[in-house]
């Protein structure tokens, strides 16, 4: 697995000279922003997104929806304060071309939307996007009546031939490789003539919190959704056909993007405050409170936000991350600095993310002197004294932030292409050095 050489600029990861003590305002959630953009585009009336995340993935989503005829105006909110996007659902149309970059939410959420467009919509993206599984969405849409040209690849590039409507109905898919296959169909389901019933046929289903997020957001805009948690059949979700409401939605901070900053408090024995941490959320990043406490920290959720404090010791952990796989790189980085071994389980699907994250973490931590081995579904990490060196990112934002965490405790770590963090966390280098008081 060769690192991408398109951007080989090296960023010297700052080394912490003492305990971190900072307040970090984490930008909005990518997962919430991109789901909200889709739902607002399918609504029957205009809506507002307040404090949206502006990152590569969300700007790709907004650009794709604009290409299909949706009006998205950038400005301030209806109360005259704060950044906001006004979404005006003015009808979906083709021909259009969508650049998905390497954004899973764009490449998976928008093909069902494009099936409702009046005309063809072509999907293309970064070279890595061609390798990421899309067959779950493609096969499902064909079962529901859509016509798609993908030359039999089950992956990008492809063209969806929209005819203004989709019949919908029952569809069986294997979403073992990505919960986004389920979310993609549910988000557009209210606009299908018969709604949609999604039956997951696989043996595992990763990232369930993201499906719960999709369901909560659908219900908030007026959709009727039946789920296994609400008394329905296991692994079956039903969305009834109906109009969606325009909403005035305030986007929560991205709790998964808070991870490196909380990790900084943990590995330096310091304190980090994240304002506006929600008291109730479906974001997977909320599990960090539990996981990082077990690894040696403590946290308090106040009216202002989350206060996380490191104890000066970092402990290993044995944890199933199947529902929160995106947290794995940051947890692996902390585990490499712990005082005892760690086993991270339930994340075989990470081999299909922005890069093969299990192989990448193993290679990069070991090249700094670590002792990481891959298992069938995760990593085993035996802490060793680490040394400086180049930490490659493979165009993966969470690899870059993992390297930054290690760099706090290990002098001489240089991160290749730290700019890849702009995918979900714009201005990460400035936020990071600001946290350290630089």
Coordinates of N, CA, C and O in Angstrom, one line a residue, residues 123-270:
X123 N -21.8 10.3 -11.8 CA -21.0 10.3 -10.6 C -19.6 9.9 -10.9 O -19.3 8.9 -11.5
X124 N -18.7 10.8 -10.4 CA -17.2 10.5 -10.5 C -16.6 11.0 -9.3 O -17.2 11.7 -8.4
X125 N -15.3 10.7 -9.1 CA -14.6 11.2 -7.9 C -13.1 10.9 -7.9 O -12.5 10.6 -9.0
X126 N -12.5 10.9 -6.8 CA -11.0 10.7 -6.6 C -10.8 9.2 -7.0 O -11.7 8.3 -6.9
X127 N -9.5 8.9 -7.4 CA -9.2 7.5 -7.7 C -9.6 6.5 -6.6 O -10.1 5.4 -6.9
X128 N -9.4 6.8 -5.3 CA -9.8 5.9 -4.2 C -11.3 5.7 -4.2 O -11.7 4.6 -3.8
X129 N -12.1 6.6 -4.7 CA -13.5 6.4 -4.6 C -13.9 5.2 -5.5 O -15.0 4.6 -5.3
X130 N -13.1 4.9 -6.6 CA -13.4 3.8 -7.4 C -13.3 2.5 -6.7 O -13.9 1.5 -7.1
X131 N -12.5 2.5 -5.6 CA -12.2 1.2 -4.9 C -13.2 1.0 -3.8 O -13.2 -0.1 -3.2
X132 N -14.0 2.0 -3.4 CA -14.9 1.9 -2.2 C -16.2 1.2 -2.7 O -16.7 1.5 -3.7
X133 N -16.7 0.3 -1.8 CA -17.9 -0.4 -2.2 C -19.1 0.5 -2.4 O -19.4 1.3 -1.5
X134 N -19.8 0.3 -3.5 CA -21.1 1.0 -3.8 C -22.2 0.1 -4.3 O -23.3 0.5 -4.5
X135 N -21.8 -1.2 -4.3 CA -22.8 -2.2 -4.9 C -24.1 -2.3 -4.1 O -25.1 -2.5 -4.7
X136 N -24.0 -2.0 -2.8 CA -25.2 -2.1 -2.0 C -26.3 -1.1 -2.4 O -27.4 -1.4 -2.5
X137 N -25.8 0.1 -2.8 CA -26.7 1.2 -3.2 C -27.2 0.9 -4.7 O -28.4 1.0 -5.0
X138 N -26.2 0.5 -5.5 CA -26.5 0.3 -6.9 C -27.5 -0.9 -7.1 O -28.6 -0.7 -7.8
X139 N -27.3 -2.0 -6.4 CA -28.2 -3.1 -6.5 C -29.5 -2.8 -6.0 O -30.6 -3.2 -6.5
X140 N -29.6 -2.1 -4.9 CA -30.8 -1.7 -4.2 C -31.7 -0.8 -5.2 O -32.9 -1.1 -5.3
X141 N -31.0 0.2 -5.7 CA -31.8 1.1 -6.6 C -32.3 0.3 -7.8 O -33.4 0.6 -8.3
X142 N -31.6 -0.6 -8.4 CA -32.1 -1.4 -9.5 C -33.3 -2.2 -9.1 O -34.3 -2.3 -9.8
X143 N -33.2 -2.8 -7.8 CA -34.4 -3.5 -7.3 C -35.6 -2.6 -7.2 O -36.8 -3.1 -7.4
X144 N -35.4 -1.3 -7.0 CA -36.5 -0.4 -6.8 C -36.9 0.3 -8.1 O -37.8 1.1 -8.1
X145 N -36.3 -0.1 -9.2 CA -36.7 0.4 -10.5 C -35.9 1.4 -11.2 O -36.2 1.9 -12.2
X146 N -34.7 1.7 -10.6 CA -33.8 2.7 -11.3 C -32.9 2.1 -12.4 O -32.6 0.9 -12.3
X147 N -32.5 2.9 -13.3 CA -31.6 2.4 -14.4 C -30.3 3.1 -14.2 O -30.2 4.3 -14.1
X148 N -29.2 2.2 -14.0 CA -27.9 2.7 -13.7 C -26.9 2.1 -14.6 O -26.9 0.9 -14.8
X149 N -26.0 2.9 -15.2 CA -24.9 2.4 -16.0 C -23.6 2.4 -15.2 O -23.1 3.5 -14.9
X150 N -23.1 1.3 -14.8 CA -21.8 1.2 -14.1 C -20.8 0.2 -14.7 O -19.8 -0.1 -14.1
X151 N -21.2 -0.3 -15.9 CA -20.4 -1.3 -16.6 C -20.1 -2.5 -15.8 O -19.0 -3.1 -15.9
X152 N -21.0 -2.8 -14.9 CA -20.9 -4.0 -14.1 C -19.9 -4.0 -12.9 O -19.6 -5.0 -12.3
X153 N -19.4 -2.8 -12.6 CA -18.3 -2.7 -11.6 C -18.9 -2.7 -10.2 O -18.2 -3.0 -9.3
X154 N -20.1 -2.2 -10.0 CA -20.6 -2.0 -8.6 C -19.9 -0.9 -7.9 O -19.8 -0.9 -6.7
X155 N -19.3 0.0 -8.7 CA -18.5 1.1 -8.1 C -18.5 2.3 -9.1 O -19.0 2.2 -10.2
X156 N -17.9 3.4 -8.7 CA -17.8 4.5 -9.5 C -16.7 4.3 -10.6 O -15.9 3.4 -10.5
X157 N -16.8 5.1 -11.7 CA -17.8 6.1 -12.1 C -19.1 5.4 -12.6 O -19.0 4.2 -13.1
X158 N -20.2 6.1 -12.6 CA -21.5 5.5 -13.1 C -22.4 6.7 -13.4 O -22.2 7.8 -13.0
X159 N -23.5 6.3 -14.1 CA -24.6 7.3 -14.4 C -25.9 6.7 -13.9 O -26.2 5.6 -14.2
X160 N -26.7 7.5 -13.2 CA -28.0 7.2 -12.8 C -29.0 7.9 -13.8 O -28.9 9.2 -13.9
X161 N -29.9 7.2 -14.4 CA -30.8 7.8 -15.4 C -32.1 8.1 -14.6 O -33.0 7.2 -14.5
X162 N -32.2 9.3 -14.1 CA -33.4 9.7 -13.3 C -34.6 10.0 -14.3 O -34.4 10.5 -15.4
X163 N -35.8 9.6 -13.9 CA -37.0 10.0 -14.7 C -38.0 10.7 -13.9 O -39.2 10.7 -14.2
X164 N -37.6 11.4 -12.8 CA -38.4 12.2 -12.0 C -39.2 11.5 -10.9 O -39.8 12.2 -10.0
X165 N -39.1 10.2 -10.8 CA -39.7 9.5 -9.7 C -39.1 8.1 -9.6 O -38.4 7.6 -10.5
X166 N -39.4 7.4 -8.5 CA -38.9 6.1 -8.3 C -40.1 5.3 -7.6 O -40.6 5.8 -6.6
X167 N -40.4 4.1 -8.0 CA -41.5 3.4 -7.4 C -41.3 3.0 -6.0 O -42.2 3.2 -5.1
X168 N -40.1 2.6 -5.7 CA -39.8 2.2 -4.3 C -40.3 0.8 -3.9 O -40.6 0.0 -4.8
X169 N -40.5 0.6 -2.6 CA -41.0 -0.7 -2.2 C -40.0 -1.4 -1.3 O -39.2 -0.8 -0.7
X170 N -40.0 -2.7 -1.3 CA -39.1 -3.5 -0.5 C -37.8 -3.9 -1.2 O -37.8 -4.2 -2.4
X171 N -36.7 -3.8 -0.5 CA -35.4 -4.1 -1.0 C -34.6 -4.8 0.0 O -34.6 -4.5 1.2
X172 N -33.8 -5.8 -0.4 CA -32.9 -6.6 0.4 C -31.5 -6.2 0.0 O -31.1 -6.3 -1.1
X173 N -30.7 -5.8 1.0 CA -29.3 -5.5 0.8 C -28.4 -6.1 1.9 O -28.8 -6.3 3.0
X174 N -27.1 -6.3 1.5 CA -26.1 -6.6 2.5 C -25.3 -5.4 2.8 O -24.5 -4.9 2.0
X175 N -25.5 -4.7 4.0 CA -24.8 -3.5 4.3 C -23.7 -3.8 5.3 O -23.3 -2.9 6.1
X176 N -23.1 -5.0 5.3 CA -22.1 -5.3 6.2 C -20.8 -4.4 6.0 O -20.1 -4.2 7.0
X177 N -20.6 -4.0 4.8 CA -19.4 -3.1 4.6 C -19.6 -1.7 4.9 O -18.7 -0.9 5.1
X178 N -20.9 -1.2 5.0 CA -21.1 0.2 5.3 C -22.6 0.4 5.7 O -23.5 0.1 4.9
X179 N -22.8 1.0 6.9 CA -24.2 1.3 7.3 C -24.8 2.4 6.4 O -26.0 2.6 6.3
X180 N -23.9 3.1 5.6 CA -24.4 4.2 4.7 C -25.3 3.6 3.6 O -26.1 4.4 3.1
X181 N -25.2 2.3 3.3 CA -26.1 1.8 2.3 C -27.5 1.9 2.8 O -28.5 2.1 2.1
X182 N -27.7 1.6 4.1 CA -29.1 1.7 4.7 C -29.5 3.2 4.8 O -30.6 3.5 4.3
X183 N -28.7 4.0 5.3 CA -29.0 5.4 5.4 C -29.4 6.1 4.1 O -30.3 6.9 4.0
X184 N -28.6 5.7 3.1 CA -28.8 6.3 1.7 C -30.3 6.0 1.3 O -30.9 6.9 0.7
X185 N -30.8 4.8 1.5 CA -32.1 4.5 1.0 C -33.2 5.1 1.9 O -34.2 5.6 1.4
X186 N -32.9 5.2 3.2 CA -33.9 5.8 4.1 C -34.1 7.2 3.9 O -35.2 7.8 3.9
X187 N -33.0 8.0 3.6 CA -33.1 9.4 3.5 C -34.0 9.8 2.3 O -34.7 10.8 2.4
X188 N -33.9 9.1 1.2 CA -34.7 9.4 0.0 C -36.1 8.7 0.0 O -37.0 9.1 -0.7
X189 N -36.2 7.7 0.9 CA -37.4 6.9 0.9 C -38.7 7.6 1.0 O -39.7 7.2 0.3
X190 N -38.9 8.7 1.7 CA -40.2 9.4 1.8 C -40.6 9.9 0.4 O -41.8 10.1 0.2
X191 N -39.7 10.1 -0.5 CA -40.0 10.7 -1.9 C -40.3 9.6 -2.9 O -40.7 9.8 -4.0
X192 N -40.1 8.3 -2.5 CA -40.4 7.2 -3.4 C -41.9 7.0 -3.4 O -42.6 7.2 -2.3
X193 N -42.5 6.6 -4.5 CA -44.0 6.4 -4.6 C -44.5 5.5 -3.5 O -45.6 5.8 -2.9
X194 N -43.8 4.4 -3.2 CA -44.3 3.5 -2.2 C -43.5 3.6 -0.9 O -43.6 2.7 0.0
X195 N -42.7 4.6 -0.7 CA -41.7 4.6 0.4 C -40.7 3.5 0.2 O -40.5 3.1 -1.0
X196 N -40.1 3.1 1.2 CA -39.1 2.0 1.1 C -39.1 1.2 2.4 O -39.3 1.6 3.5
X197 N -38.9 -0.1 2.1 CA -38.6 -1.1 3.2 C -37.2 -1.7 3.0 O -37.0 -2.4 2.0
X198 N -36.3 -1.4 3.9 CA -34.9 -1.9 3.7 C -34.7 -3.1 4.6 O -34.8 -3.0 5.8
X199 N -34.3 -4.2 4.0 CA -34.0 -5.4 4.8 C -32.5 -5.7 4.7 O -32.0 -6.0 3.6
X200 N -31.8 -5.7 5.8 CA -30.4 -6.0 5.8 C -30.2 -7.5 6.0 O -30.7 -8.1 6.9
X201 N -29.5 -8.1 5.0 CA -29.3 -9.5 5.0 C -28.0 -10.0 5.5 O -27.8 -11.2 5.6
X202 N -27.1 -9.1 5.8 CA -25.7 -9.5 6.2 C -25.7 -10.0 7.7 O -26.7 -9.8 8.4
X203 N -24.6 -10.5 8.1 CA -24.4 -11.0 9.4 C -24.0 -9.9 10.4 O -24.2 -10.0 11.6
X204 N -23.4 -8.8 9.9 CA -23.0 -7.7 10.8 C -23.5 -6.4 10.2 O -23.7 -6.3 9.0
X205 N -23.6 -5.4 11.0 CA -24.0 -4.1 10.5 C -23.2 -3.1 11.3 O -23.5 -2.8 12.5
X206 N -22.1 -2.5 10.7 CA -21.3 -1.5 11.5 C -22.0 -0.2 11.6 O -22.9 0.2 10.9
X207 N -21.5 0.6 12.6 CA -21.8 2.0 12.7 C -23.3 2.2 12.9 O -23.9 3.1 12.3
X208 N -24.0 1.4 13.8 CA -25.4 1.6 14.0 C -25.8 3.0 14.5 O -26.8 3.5 14.2
X209 N -24.9 3.7 15.3 CA -25.3 5.1 15.6 C -25.6 6.0 14.4 O -26.5 6.9 14.5
X210 N -24.9 5.7 13.3 CA -25.2 6.6 12.1 C -26.6 6.3 11.6 O -27.2 7.2 11.0
X211 N -27.0 5.0 11.6 CA -28.4 4.7 11.2 C -29.4 5.4 12.1 O -30.4 5.9 11.7
X212 N -29.1 5.3 13.4 CA -30.0 6.0 14.4 C -30.1 7.5 14.1 O -31.1 8.1 14.3
X213 N -28.9 8.1 13.8 CA -28.9 9.5 13.4 C -29.8 9.8 12.2 O -30.6 10.7 12.2
X214 N -29.7 8.9 11.2 CA -30.6 9.1 10.0 C -32.0 9.0 10.4 O -32.8 9.9 9.9
X215 N -32.4 8.0 11.2 CA -33.8 7.9 11.6 C -34.3 9.1 12.4 O -35.4 9.6 12.1
X216 N -33.5 9.6 13.4 CA -33.9 10.7 14.2 C -34.1 11.9 13.3 O -35.0 12.7 13.5
X217 N -33.2 12.2 12.3 CA -33.3 13.3 11.5 C -34.5 13.2 10.5 O -35.1 14.2 10.2
X218 N -34.8 12.0 10.0 CA -36.0 11.8 9.2 C -37.2 12.2 10.0 O -38.1 12.9 9.5
X219 N -37.3 11.7 11.2 CA -38.5 11.9 12.1 C -38.7 13.4 12.4 O -39.8 13.9 12.4
X220 N -37.5 14.1 12.5 CA -37.6 15.5 12.9 C -38.1 16.4 11.7 O -38.6 17.5 12.0
X221 N -38.1 15.9 10.5 CA -38.7 16.6 9.4 C -40.0 16.0 8.9 O -40.5 16.3 7.8
X222 N -40.6 15.2 9.8 CA -42.0 14.7 9.5 C -42.1 13.4 8.9 O -43.3 12.9 8.6
X223 N -41.0 12.6 8.7 CA -41.1 11.3 8.1 C -41.6 10.3 9.1 O -41.3 10.4 10.3
X224 N -42.3 9.3 8.6 CA -42.8 8.2 9.5 C -41.8 7.0 9.2 O -41.7 6.5 8.1
X225 N -41.1 6.6 10.3 CA -40.0 5.6 10.2 C -40.3 4.5 11.2 O -40.5 4.8 12.4
X226 N -40.3 3.2 10.8 CA -40.4 2.1 11.7 C -39.1 1.4 11.7 O -38.5 1.2 10.7
X227 N -38.6 1.1 12.9 CA -37.2 0.6 13.1 C -37.3 -0.7 14.0 O -38.3 -0.9 14.7
X228 N -36.2 -1.5 14.0 CA -36.1 -2.6 15.0 C -36.3 -2.1 16.4 O -36.9 -2.7 17.3
X229 N -35.7 -0.9 16.7 CA -35.8 -0.4 18.1 C -37.2 0.1 18.5 O -37.6 0.1 19.7
X230 N -38.1 0.4 17.5 CA -39.4 0.8 17.8 C -40.4 -0.3 17.7 O -41.6 -0.1 17.5
X231 N -39.9 -1.6 17.8 CA -40.8 -2.7 17.8 C -41.0 -3.4 16.5 O -41.7 -4.4 16.4
X232 N -40.2 -3.0 15.5 CA -40.3 -3.7 14.2 C -39.4 -4.9 14.1 O -38.8 -5.3 15.1
X233 N -39.3 -5.5 12.9 CA -38.5 -6.7 12.8 C -37.0 -6.4 12.9 O -36.6 -5.3 12.5
X234 N -36.2 -7.3 13.3 CA -34.8 -7.1 13.4 C -34.2 -6.8 12.0 O -34.7 -7.5 11.0
X235 N -33.3 -5.9 11.9 CA -32.7 -5.5 10.6 C -33.6 -5.1 9.5 O -33.3 -5.3 8.3
X236 N -34.8 -4.5 9.9 CA -35.7 -4.0 8.9 C -36.1 -2.6 9.2 O -36.5 -2.3 10.4
X237 N -36.0 -1.7 8.3 CA -36.4 -0.3 8.4 C -37.4 0.1 7.4 O -37.2 -0.3 6.2
X238 N -38.5 0.7 7.8 CA -39.5 1.1 6.8 C -39.7 2.6 6.9 O -39.9 3.2 8.0
X239 N -39.8 3.3 5.7 CA -40.1 4.7 5.7 C -41.3 4.9 4.8 O -41.3 4.4 3.6
X240 N -42.3 5.5 5.3 CA -43.6 5.7 4.6 C -43.4 6.9 3.6 O -42.7 7.9 3.9
X241 N -44.1 6.9 2.4 CA -44.1 8.0 1.5 C -44.8 9.2 2.1 O -45.7 9.1 2.9
X242 N -44.2 10.4 1.8 CA -44.9 11.6 2.4 C -44.0 12.8 2.2 O -42.8 12.7 1.9
X243 N -44.5 14.0 2.4 CA -43.8 15.2 2.3 C -42.9 15.5 3.5 O -43.2 15.1 4.6
X244 N -41.8 16.1 3.2 CA -40.8 16.4 4.3 C -40.9 17.9 4.6 O -41.0 18.7 3.7
X245 N -40.7 18.3 5.8 CA -40.8 19.7 6.2 C -39.5 20.4 6.1 O -38.4 19.8 6.3
X246 N -39.5 21.7 5.8 CA -38.3 22.5 5.9 C -38.0 22.8 7.4 O -39.0 23.1 8.1
X247 N -36.8 22.7 7.8 CA -36.5 22.9 9.2 C -35.5 24.0 9.4 O -34.7 24.4 8.5
X248 N -35.4 24.5 10.6 CA -34.4 25.4 11.1 C -33.5 24.6 12.0 O -33.8 24.4 13.2
X249 N -32.4 24.1 11.5 CA -31.6 23.1 12.2 C -30.3 23.7 12.6 O -29.6 24.3 11.8
X250 N -29.9 23.6 13.9 CA -28.6 24.0 14.4 C -27.7 22.7 14.4 O -28.1 21.7 15.1
X251 N -26.6 22.7 13.7 CA -25.7 21.6 13.6 C -24.9 21.4 14.8 O -24.2 22.4 15.2
X252 N -24.9 20.2 15.4 CA -24.0 20.0 16.6 C -22.5 20.0 16.2 O -22.2 19.7 15.1
X253 N -21.7 20.3 17.2 CA -20.2 20.1 16.9 C -20.0 18.6 16.6 O -20.7 17.7 17.0
X254 N -18.9 18.4 15.7 CA -18.6 17.1 15.3 C -17.8 16.4 16.4 O -16.6 16.7 16.6
X255 N -18.4 15.5 17.1 CA -17.8 14.9 18.3 C -16.7 13.9 17.9 O -15.7 13.8 18.7
X256 N -16.7 13.3 16.8 CA -15.6 12.5 16.3 C -14.4 13.4 16.0 O -13.2 13.0 16.3
X257 N -14.6 14.6 15.5 CA -13.5 15.5 15.3 C -13.0 16.1 16.6 O -11.9 16.8 16.6
X258 N -13.7 16.0 17.7 CA -13.2 16.4 19.0 C -12.1 15.4 19.5 O -11.4 15.8 20.4
X259 N -12.1 14.2 18.9 CA -11.2 13.2 19.4 C -9.8 13.6 19.6 O -9.2 13.3 20.7
X260 N -9.1 14.1 18.6 CA -7.7 14.4 18.9 C -7.5 15.4 20.0 O -6.5 15.3 20.7
X261 N -8.4 16.3 20.2 CA -8.2 17.3 21.3 C -8.4 16.7 22.6 O -7.7 17.0 23.6
X262 N -9.4 15.8 22.8 CA -9.6 15.1 24.0 C -8.4 14.2 24.3 O -7.9 14.1 25.4
X263 N -7.9 13.6 23.2 CA -6.7 12.7 23.3 C -5.5 13.5 23.8 O -4.6 13.0 24.5
X264 N -5.4 14.8 23.4 CA -4.3 15.6 23.8 C -4.3 15.8 25.3 O -3.3 15.8 26.0
X265 N -5.5 16.0 25.9 CA -5.6 16.1 27.3 C -5.2 14.8 28.0 O -4.5 14.8 29.0
X266 N -5.6 13.7 27.4 CA -5.3 12.4 28.0 C -3.8 12.1 28.0 O -3.2 11.7 29.0
X267 N -3.1 12.3 26.8 CA -1.7 11.9 26.7 C -0.8 12.9 27.4 O 0.4 12.6 27.7
X268 N -1.2 14.2 27.6 CA -0.4 15.2 28.3 C -0.7 15.4 29.8 O -0.1 16.1 30.5
X269 N -1.8 14.7 30.2 CA -2.3 14.9 31.6 C -2.8 16.3 31.8 O -2.7 16.9 32.9
X270 N -3.5 16.8 30.8 CA -4.0 18.2 30.8 C -5.5 18.3 30.8 O -6.2 17.3 31.2

